[in-house]
PDB file of C-alpha atoms in Angstrom:
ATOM      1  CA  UNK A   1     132.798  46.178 200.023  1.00  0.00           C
ATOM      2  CA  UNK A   2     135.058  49.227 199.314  1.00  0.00           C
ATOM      3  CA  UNK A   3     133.992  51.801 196.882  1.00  0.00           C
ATOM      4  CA  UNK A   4     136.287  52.796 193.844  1.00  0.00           C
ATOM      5  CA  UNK A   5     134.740  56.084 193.617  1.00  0.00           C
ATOM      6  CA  UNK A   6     137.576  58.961 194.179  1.00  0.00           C
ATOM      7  CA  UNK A   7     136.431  60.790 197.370  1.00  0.00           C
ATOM      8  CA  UNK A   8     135.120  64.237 196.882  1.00  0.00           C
ATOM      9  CA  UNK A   9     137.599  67.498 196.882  1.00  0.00           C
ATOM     10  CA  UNK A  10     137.120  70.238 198.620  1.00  0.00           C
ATOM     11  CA  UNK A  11     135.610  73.077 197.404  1.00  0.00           C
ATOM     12  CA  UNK A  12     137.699  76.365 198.136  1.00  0.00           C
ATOM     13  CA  UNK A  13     136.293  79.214 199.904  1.00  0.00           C
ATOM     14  CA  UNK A  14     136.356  81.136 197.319  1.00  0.00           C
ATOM     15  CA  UNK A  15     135.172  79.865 194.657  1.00  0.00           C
ATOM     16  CA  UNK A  16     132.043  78.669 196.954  1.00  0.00           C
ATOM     17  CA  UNK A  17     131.759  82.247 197.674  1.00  0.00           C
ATOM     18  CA  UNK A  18     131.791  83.566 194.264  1.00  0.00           C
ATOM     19  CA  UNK A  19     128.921  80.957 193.305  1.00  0.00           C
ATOM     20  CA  UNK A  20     126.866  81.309 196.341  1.00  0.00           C
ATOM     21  CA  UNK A  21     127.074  85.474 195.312  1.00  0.00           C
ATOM     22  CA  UNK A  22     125.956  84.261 192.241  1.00  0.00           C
ATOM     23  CA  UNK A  23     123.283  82.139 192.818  1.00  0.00           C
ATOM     24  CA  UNK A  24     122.443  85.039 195.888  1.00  0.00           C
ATOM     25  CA  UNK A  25     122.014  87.648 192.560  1.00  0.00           C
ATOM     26  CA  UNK A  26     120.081  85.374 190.377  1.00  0.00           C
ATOM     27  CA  UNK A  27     117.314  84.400 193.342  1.00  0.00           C
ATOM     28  CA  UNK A  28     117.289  88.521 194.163  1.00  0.00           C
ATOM     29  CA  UNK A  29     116.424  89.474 190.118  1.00  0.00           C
ATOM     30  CA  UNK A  30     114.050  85.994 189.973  1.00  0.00           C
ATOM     31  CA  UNK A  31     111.971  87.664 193.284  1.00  0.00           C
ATOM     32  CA  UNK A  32     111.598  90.725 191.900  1.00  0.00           C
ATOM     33  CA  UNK A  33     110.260  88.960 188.953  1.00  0.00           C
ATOM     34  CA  UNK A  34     107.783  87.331 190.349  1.00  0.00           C
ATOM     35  CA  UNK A  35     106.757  90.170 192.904  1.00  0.00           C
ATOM     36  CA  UNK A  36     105.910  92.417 189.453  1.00  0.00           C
ATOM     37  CA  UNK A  37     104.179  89.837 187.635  1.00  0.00           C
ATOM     38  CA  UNK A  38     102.074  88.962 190.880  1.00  0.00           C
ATOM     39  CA  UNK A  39     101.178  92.522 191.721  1.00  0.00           C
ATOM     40  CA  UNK A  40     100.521  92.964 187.529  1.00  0.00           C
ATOM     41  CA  UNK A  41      98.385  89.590 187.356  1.00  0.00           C
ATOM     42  CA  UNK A  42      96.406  91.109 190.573  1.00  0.00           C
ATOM     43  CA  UNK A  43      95.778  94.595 188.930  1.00  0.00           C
ATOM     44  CA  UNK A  44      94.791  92.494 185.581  1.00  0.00           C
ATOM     45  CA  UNK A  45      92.601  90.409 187.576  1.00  0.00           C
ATOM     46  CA  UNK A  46      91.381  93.348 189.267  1.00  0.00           C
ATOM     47  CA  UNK A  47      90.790  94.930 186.310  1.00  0.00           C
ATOM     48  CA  UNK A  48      88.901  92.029 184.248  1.00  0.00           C
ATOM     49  CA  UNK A  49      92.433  91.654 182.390  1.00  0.00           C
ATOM     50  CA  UNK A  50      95.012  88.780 182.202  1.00  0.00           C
ATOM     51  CA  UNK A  51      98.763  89.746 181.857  1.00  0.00           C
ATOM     52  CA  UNK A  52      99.901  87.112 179.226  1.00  0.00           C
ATOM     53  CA  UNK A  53     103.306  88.154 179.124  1.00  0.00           C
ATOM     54  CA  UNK A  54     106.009  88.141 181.767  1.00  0.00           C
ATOM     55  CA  UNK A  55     107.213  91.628 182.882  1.00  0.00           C
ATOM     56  CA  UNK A  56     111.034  91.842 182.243  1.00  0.00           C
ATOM     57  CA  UNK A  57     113.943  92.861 184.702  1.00  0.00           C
ATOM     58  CA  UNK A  58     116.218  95.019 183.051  1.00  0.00           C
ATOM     59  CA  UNK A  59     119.851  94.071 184.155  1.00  0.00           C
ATOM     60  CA  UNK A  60     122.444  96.350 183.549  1.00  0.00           C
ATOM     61  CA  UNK A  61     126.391  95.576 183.903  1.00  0.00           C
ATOM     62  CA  UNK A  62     128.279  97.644 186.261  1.00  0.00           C
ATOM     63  CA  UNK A  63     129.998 100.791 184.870  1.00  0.00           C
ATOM     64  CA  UNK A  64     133.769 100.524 184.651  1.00  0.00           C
ATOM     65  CA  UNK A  65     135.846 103.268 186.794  1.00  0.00           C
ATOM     66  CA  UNK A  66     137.143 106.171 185.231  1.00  0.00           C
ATOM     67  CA  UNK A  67     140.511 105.955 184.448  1.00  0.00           C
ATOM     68  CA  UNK A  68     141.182 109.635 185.406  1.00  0.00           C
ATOM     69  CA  UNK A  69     142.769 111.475 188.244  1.00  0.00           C
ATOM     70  CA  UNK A  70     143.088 115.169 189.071  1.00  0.00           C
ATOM     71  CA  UNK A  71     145.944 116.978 190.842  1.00  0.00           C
ATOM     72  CA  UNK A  72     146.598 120.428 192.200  1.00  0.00           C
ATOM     73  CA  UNK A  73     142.419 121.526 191.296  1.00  0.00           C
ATOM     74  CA  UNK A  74     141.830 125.171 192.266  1.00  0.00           C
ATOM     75  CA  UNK A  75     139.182 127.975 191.837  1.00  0.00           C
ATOM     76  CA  UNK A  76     139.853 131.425 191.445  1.00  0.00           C
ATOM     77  CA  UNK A  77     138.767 133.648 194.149  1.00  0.00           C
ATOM     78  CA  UNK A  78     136.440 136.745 192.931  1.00  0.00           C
ATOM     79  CA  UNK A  79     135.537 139.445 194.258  1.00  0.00           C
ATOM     80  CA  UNK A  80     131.027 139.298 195.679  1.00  0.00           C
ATOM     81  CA  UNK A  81     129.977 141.686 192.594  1.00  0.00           C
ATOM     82  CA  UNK A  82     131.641 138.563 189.793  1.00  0.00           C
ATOM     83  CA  UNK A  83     129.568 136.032 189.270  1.00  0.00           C
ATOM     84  CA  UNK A  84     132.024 133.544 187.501  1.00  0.00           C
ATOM     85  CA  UNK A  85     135.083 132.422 188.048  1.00  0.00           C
ATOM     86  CA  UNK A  86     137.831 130.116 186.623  1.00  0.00           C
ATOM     87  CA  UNK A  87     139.105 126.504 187.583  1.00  0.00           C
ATOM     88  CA  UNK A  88     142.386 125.149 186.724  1.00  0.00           C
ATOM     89  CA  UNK A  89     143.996 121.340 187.577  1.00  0.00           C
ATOM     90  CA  UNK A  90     145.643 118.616 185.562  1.00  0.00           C
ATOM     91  CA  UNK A  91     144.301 115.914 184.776  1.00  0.00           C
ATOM     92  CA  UNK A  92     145.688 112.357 184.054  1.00  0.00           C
ATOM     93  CA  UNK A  93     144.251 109.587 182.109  1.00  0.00           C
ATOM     94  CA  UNK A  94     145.614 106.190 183.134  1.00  0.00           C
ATOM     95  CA  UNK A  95     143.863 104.295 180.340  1.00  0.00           C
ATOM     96  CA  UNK A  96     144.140 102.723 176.773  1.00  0.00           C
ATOM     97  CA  UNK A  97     141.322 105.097 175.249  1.00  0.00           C
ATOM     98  CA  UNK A  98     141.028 108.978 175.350  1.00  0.00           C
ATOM     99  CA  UNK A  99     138.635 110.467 178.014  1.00  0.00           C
ATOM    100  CA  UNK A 100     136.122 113.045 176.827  1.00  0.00           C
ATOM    101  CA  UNK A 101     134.976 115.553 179.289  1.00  0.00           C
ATOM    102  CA  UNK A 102     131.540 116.935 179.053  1.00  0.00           C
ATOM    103  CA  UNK A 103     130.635 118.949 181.609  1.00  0.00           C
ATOM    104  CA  UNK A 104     131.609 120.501 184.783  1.00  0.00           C
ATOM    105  CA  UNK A 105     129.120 120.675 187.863  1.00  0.00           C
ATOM    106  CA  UNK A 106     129.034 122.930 191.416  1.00  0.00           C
ATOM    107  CA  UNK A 107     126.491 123.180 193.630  1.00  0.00           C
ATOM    108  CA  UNK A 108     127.935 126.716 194.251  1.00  0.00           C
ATOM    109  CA  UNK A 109     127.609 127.790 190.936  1.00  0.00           C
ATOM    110  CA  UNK A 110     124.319 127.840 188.160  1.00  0.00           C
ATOM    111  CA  UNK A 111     126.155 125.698 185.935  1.00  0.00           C
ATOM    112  CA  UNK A 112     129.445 124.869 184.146  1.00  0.00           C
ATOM    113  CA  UNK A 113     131.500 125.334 181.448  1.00  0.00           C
ATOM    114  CA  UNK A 114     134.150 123.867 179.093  1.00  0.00           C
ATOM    115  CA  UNK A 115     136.687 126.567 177.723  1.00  0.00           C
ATOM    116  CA  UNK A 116     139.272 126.471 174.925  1.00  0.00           C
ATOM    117  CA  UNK A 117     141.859 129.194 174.377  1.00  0.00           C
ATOM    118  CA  UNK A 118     142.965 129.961 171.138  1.00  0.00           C
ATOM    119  CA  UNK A 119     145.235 132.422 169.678  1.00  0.00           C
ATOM    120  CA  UNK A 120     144.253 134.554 166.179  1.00  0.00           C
ATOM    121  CA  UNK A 121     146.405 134.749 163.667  1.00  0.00           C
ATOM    122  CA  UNK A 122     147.415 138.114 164.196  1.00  0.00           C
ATOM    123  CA  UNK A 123     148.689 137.429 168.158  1.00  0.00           C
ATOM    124  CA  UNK A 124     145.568 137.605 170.084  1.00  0.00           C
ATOM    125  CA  UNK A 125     144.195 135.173 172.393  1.00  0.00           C
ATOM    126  CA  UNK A 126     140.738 134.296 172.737  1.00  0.00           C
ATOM    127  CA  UNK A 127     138.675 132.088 175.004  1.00  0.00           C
ATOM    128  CA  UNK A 128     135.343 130.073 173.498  1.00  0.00           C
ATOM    129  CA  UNK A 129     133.276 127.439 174.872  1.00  0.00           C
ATOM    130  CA  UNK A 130     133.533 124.163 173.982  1.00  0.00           C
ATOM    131  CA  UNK A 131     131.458 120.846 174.033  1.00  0.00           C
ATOM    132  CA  UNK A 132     134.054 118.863 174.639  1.00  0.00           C
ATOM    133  CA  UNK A 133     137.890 118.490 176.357  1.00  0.00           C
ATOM    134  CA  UNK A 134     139.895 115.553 175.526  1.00  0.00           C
ATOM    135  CA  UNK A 135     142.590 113.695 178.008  1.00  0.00           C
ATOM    136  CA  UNK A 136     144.349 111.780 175.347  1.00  0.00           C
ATOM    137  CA  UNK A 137     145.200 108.400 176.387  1.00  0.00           C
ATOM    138  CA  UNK A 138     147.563 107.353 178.624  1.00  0.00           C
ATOM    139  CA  UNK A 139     148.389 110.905 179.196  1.00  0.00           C
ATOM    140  CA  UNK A 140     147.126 114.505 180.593  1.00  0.00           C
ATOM    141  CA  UNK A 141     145.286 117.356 179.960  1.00  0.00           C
ATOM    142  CA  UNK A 142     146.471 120.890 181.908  1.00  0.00           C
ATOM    143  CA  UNK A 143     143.557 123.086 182.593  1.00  0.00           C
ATOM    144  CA  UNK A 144     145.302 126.670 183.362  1.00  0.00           C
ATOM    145  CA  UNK A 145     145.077 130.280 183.241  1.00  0.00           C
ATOM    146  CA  UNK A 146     147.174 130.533 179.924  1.00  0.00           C
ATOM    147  CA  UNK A 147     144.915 127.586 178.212  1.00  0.00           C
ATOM    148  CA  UNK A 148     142.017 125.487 178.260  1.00  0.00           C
ATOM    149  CA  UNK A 149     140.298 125.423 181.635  1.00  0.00           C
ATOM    150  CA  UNK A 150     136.698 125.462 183.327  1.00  0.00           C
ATOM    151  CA  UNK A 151     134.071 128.016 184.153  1.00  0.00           C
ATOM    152  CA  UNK A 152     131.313 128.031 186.987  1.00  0.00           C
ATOM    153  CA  UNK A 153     129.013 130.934 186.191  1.00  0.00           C
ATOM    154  CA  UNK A 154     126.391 132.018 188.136  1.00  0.00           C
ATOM    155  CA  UNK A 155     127.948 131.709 191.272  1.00  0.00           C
ATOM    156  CA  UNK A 156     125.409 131.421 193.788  1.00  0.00           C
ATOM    157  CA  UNK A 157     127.430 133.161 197.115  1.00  0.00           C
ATOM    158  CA  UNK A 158     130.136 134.524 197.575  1.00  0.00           C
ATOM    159  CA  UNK A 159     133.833 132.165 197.740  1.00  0.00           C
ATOM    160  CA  UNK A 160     136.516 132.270 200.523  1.00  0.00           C
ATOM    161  CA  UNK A 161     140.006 131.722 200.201  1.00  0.00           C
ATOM    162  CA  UNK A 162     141.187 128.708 201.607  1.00  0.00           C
ATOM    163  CA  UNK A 163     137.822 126.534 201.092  1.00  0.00           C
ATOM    164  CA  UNK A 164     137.915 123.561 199.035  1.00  0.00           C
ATOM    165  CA  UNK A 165     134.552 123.087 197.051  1.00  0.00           C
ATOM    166  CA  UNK A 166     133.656 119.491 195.422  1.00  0.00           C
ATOM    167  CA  UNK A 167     133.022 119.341 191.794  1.00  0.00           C
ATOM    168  CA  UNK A 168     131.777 116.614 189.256  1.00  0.00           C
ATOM    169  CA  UNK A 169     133.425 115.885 185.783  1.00  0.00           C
ATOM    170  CA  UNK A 170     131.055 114.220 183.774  1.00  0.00           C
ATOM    171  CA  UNK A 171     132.756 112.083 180.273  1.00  0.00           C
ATOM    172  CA  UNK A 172     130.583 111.900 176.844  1.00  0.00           C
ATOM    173  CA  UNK A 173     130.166 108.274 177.716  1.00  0.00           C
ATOM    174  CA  UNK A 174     127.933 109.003 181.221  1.00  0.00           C
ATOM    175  CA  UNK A 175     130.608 108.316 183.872  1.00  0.00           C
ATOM    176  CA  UNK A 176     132.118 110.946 185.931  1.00  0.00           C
ATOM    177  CA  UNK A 177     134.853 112.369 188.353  1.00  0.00           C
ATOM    178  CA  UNK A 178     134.605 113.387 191.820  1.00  0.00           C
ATOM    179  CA  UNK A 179     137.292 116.263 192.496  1.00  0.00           C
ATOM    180  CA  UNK A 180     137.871 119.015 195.281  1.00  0.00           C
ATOM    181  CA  UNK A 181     139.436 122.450 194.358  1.00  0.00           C
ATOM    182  CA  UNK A 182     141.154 124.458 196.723  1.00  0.00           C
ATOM    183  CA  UNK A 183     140.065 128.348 196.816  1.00  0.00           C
ATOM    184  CA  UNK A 184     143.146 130.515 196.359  1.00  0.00           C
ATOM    185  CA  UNK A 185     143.772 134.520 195.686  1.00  0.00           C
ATOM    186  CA  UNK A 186     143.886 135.299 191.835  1.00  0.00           C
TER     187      UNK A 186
END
């Protein structure tokens, strides 16, 4: 007696990989389910109460990478009695939406600062915070001396030429940007 059925096909390794991640996620968030609502039905119990709702697990999609680079970042050297100083770079948004920077973090300085540079009608320029910088789309933003740029103020030691410090871009939408300046002479 032969069988008409068409003989199985062979499931590709990666596609049985991608389900057995999947099914691997699913049993992770269903365990930590069932490990609140056990340890809330034993503190109910405990407690002369019954939980009559399930606890939920809050799953959250993964945040997309920032489409932004930085070359050539550098902080201006000061002298020990300044207590801010400037940082300059360019950066370069690779995406399909403008990136709006935020803030600017150290962990050598008391905080950070946005800066726009503006000139008066009658000649003068003049530097102001801002809230916000914008790396239009597809293109890039030059922070420099002559322009818009950063501040860290409250510089917390003293910097050497030649060091290269990390600092943190953060966007209006929560993400940020790793990037390491380079300590150079005024």
């Amino acid at each position: 007696m032969s069988s008409s059925l068409p003989s199985p096909q062979p499931v590709r390794q990666p596609v049985a990989l991608a389900l057995s991640l999947a099914a691997a996620s699913v049993a992770f968030v269903l365990s930590v389910a069932l490990a609140q609502n056990t340890a809330a039905a034993q503190q109910g119990h405990a407690a002369g109460h019954a939980i009559t709702e399930p606890l939920a697990v809050p799953i959250t999609a993964p945040v997309a990478a920032l489409p932004l680079t930085s070359q050539n970042a550098t902080i201006v050297a000061v002298p020990p009695s300044i207590s801010e100083t400037s940082v300059f770079m360019t950066l370069r948004n690779t995406g399909r939406t403008p990136i709006v920077l935020s803030g600017v973090t150290s962990a050598v300085a008391a905080h950070g600062m946005l800066m726009v540079t503006r000139r008066d009608a009658q000649g003068r320029t003049g530097m102001s915070e801002t809230r916000a910088l914008t790396v239009p789309a597809g293109r890039s933003l030059t922070l420099s001396e002559t322009g818009d740029h950063l501040m860290l103020m409250g510089l917390k030691r003293p910097l050497k030429v030649g060091e290269r410090l990390p600092l943190t871009l953060r966007t209006s939408d929560g993400r940020s940007l790793k990037v390491v300046a380079l300590v150079r002479k005024p």
